[in-house]
Amino acid sequence: MAEYIKYRVPAKGVSATKGVAELIEKAEEDGVKTAWHRLLEQQPQCAFGQLGLCCRNCAMGPCRIDPFGSGPTKGVCGASADTIVARNLLRMIAAGAAAHSDHARDVVEVFKGVAEGRFQYYRLTDVEKLKSLAEALGISTEDKDEQEIARELAEVLEWEFGKPGDEPLRMLALAPKKRIKVWEKAGLIPRAIDREICECMHRTHIGVDADPVSLLLHGIRTSIADGWSGSMMATYLSDILFGTPKPIKAEANLGVLKEDYVNIIVHGHNPILSTKIVEVAMSEEMQELAKKYGARGVNVAGMCCTGNEVLMRLGVPIAGNFLMQELAVITGAVEAIIVDYQCIMPAIVDVAQCYHTKIITTEPKAHIPGAIHIEFNAEKADEIAKEIVRIAIENYPNRPRDRVHIPKHKIEVIAGFSVEAILEALGGTLEPLINALREGTIKGIVGIVGCNNPKIRHNHSHVTLAKELIKRDVLVVGTGCWSIAAAMDGLMSPKAVDLAGPGLRKVCETLNIPPCLHMGSCVDCSRILIVLGALADALGLDISDLPVAGSAPEWMSEKAVSIGTYFVASGVFTHLGVVPPVMGSQKVAKILTEDVEDIVGGKFYVEPDPVKAAETIYNVIIEKRKKLGWPL
Ligand code: CUV
Ligand code: SF4
């Protein structure tokens, strides 16, 4: 079903990643549209929406505020620009926190089932981590076997979502004491995750909270529930179930797809499914079956965050990040894309119709019209995974051989830098890192995270910002689509030390680590929080005193809004490379980029140019060093 391509994409300019341009050209030859094409068709995009000035929260609307002041200044209910912009942002945070935390809920459910001995296909892999989390949450582990500890832990964690009353979230036990004090003082301690998210929806209903300050403060509270509990749980329990990542070598970019193998891509976010698909696909039985269908075997590659999950733990190659999902289909060489949820463009089903790729959805909460739906459940995990992998293998003879084009590019990546792995690289204590920071061998640490956005050059800001920082002796860590971008650019290979400043280079060579560390998927931004908390505690400081910063240079998802907000809430100076929809209210913009610092010690900073952003971030780091009296 070739489509008429009205607007052509200037393929050479759209991406900093090798192989992307040639596949966009192929898409146009094949009559297939991608996100870049659809973005052109969307022009001009609504300016009210971009400014955050459009409200559809009730049926007296939709209402729009005239940013120039000559038209309406209030909605029908009287809501001002400030109210509308703040309400819209709060709903974005709510959706982002919901996505992370509902993912966490799914992991908790499987964890609980394992603890109760119900799910034979999963097990407790990292018992050390199980015990340490239990103890951190005040569950005694003495004279208890691991199942028993896991059962008690599961119960506590289940209650994080919907417990009644005003008691703080239990997972906040992992946050540094100094931070808790800051949050307590500002009334920002989250109670239950679902409750905070629900309250976002309540507050933004017509005629409830109209004060931008109180709306935004609740947004901060909700984001803390996401970062320090929801996402944190997803990370901890995934580690306990599948193992805590350790440095592992793999390859990145679309060149990991193999010409004469059955290619399966796992895409989405939850390792519960993707880990099983990888295990089953790699089994003797499935490899043999693939041979029966004329292939040399089965090759699994990852995409987006579930790709990060299986890359970090199993060394599964990663085929690309968010904007490359359609391109993977356009290679003509992918038998199946198996998805769970989040960041899966419905478009992959349309694109797949032009090739042979089967799109298989697996989650009761994520159906896509035109996809094959095979519902996954933990109890029958292996059987279902087999059924799915079999569909992919049987599809191999349908590959349109005359229209296959796999770009040659791929590159080595070292991934798997969990907090535990970083500690191990440091010899078991944070001391060497602290010394390097204090002496100025490393000037600071920046966490870069987040998505792709076709409004800006694909992966360009991700890699430019990272390169600009490492050359200034700033250690870069990160997650999500950033980490895939950095991997595909070679920034996570040992050779990347050539791009680092002399101090960082020395540290990387001594510790045998790359200058950009892959810390995992989006929920693993929680790992960054743990590192920051541990550094602050070890130095007797608050996170907001540390020479650190955060950035989401190419963000697009609501999850990224929640992440950015919990970084700020945790005291981190946080850069956004895509302007958030808040510019319709000077007041809201000022709160987020200035005033909020007085409350939580972190704030947002918006700068689309990654080179300028790097300079500003570096200057912030230097300012923090000055305040600490550390050499510059
Ligand atoms: Ni969760 S949220 S595009 S896959 S990082 Fe990638 Fe990461 Fe954004 Fe999505
Ligand atoms: Fe308009 Fe107010 Fe209704 Fe929003 S809530 S649509 S501003 S009347």
XYZ file of C-alpha atoms in Angstrom, residues 4 130-131 409 462 480 498 557 576 600:
10
model
C 1.561 9.439 -2.137
C 16.423 -8.229 47.229
C 17.809 -8.243 50.752
C 26.649 0.576 10.043
C 22.268 13.939 22.044
C 16.796 5.966 27.314
C 40.075 10.060 22.645
C 7.215 12.121 25.702
C 15.623 20.779 27.969
C 13.976 22.571 45.696
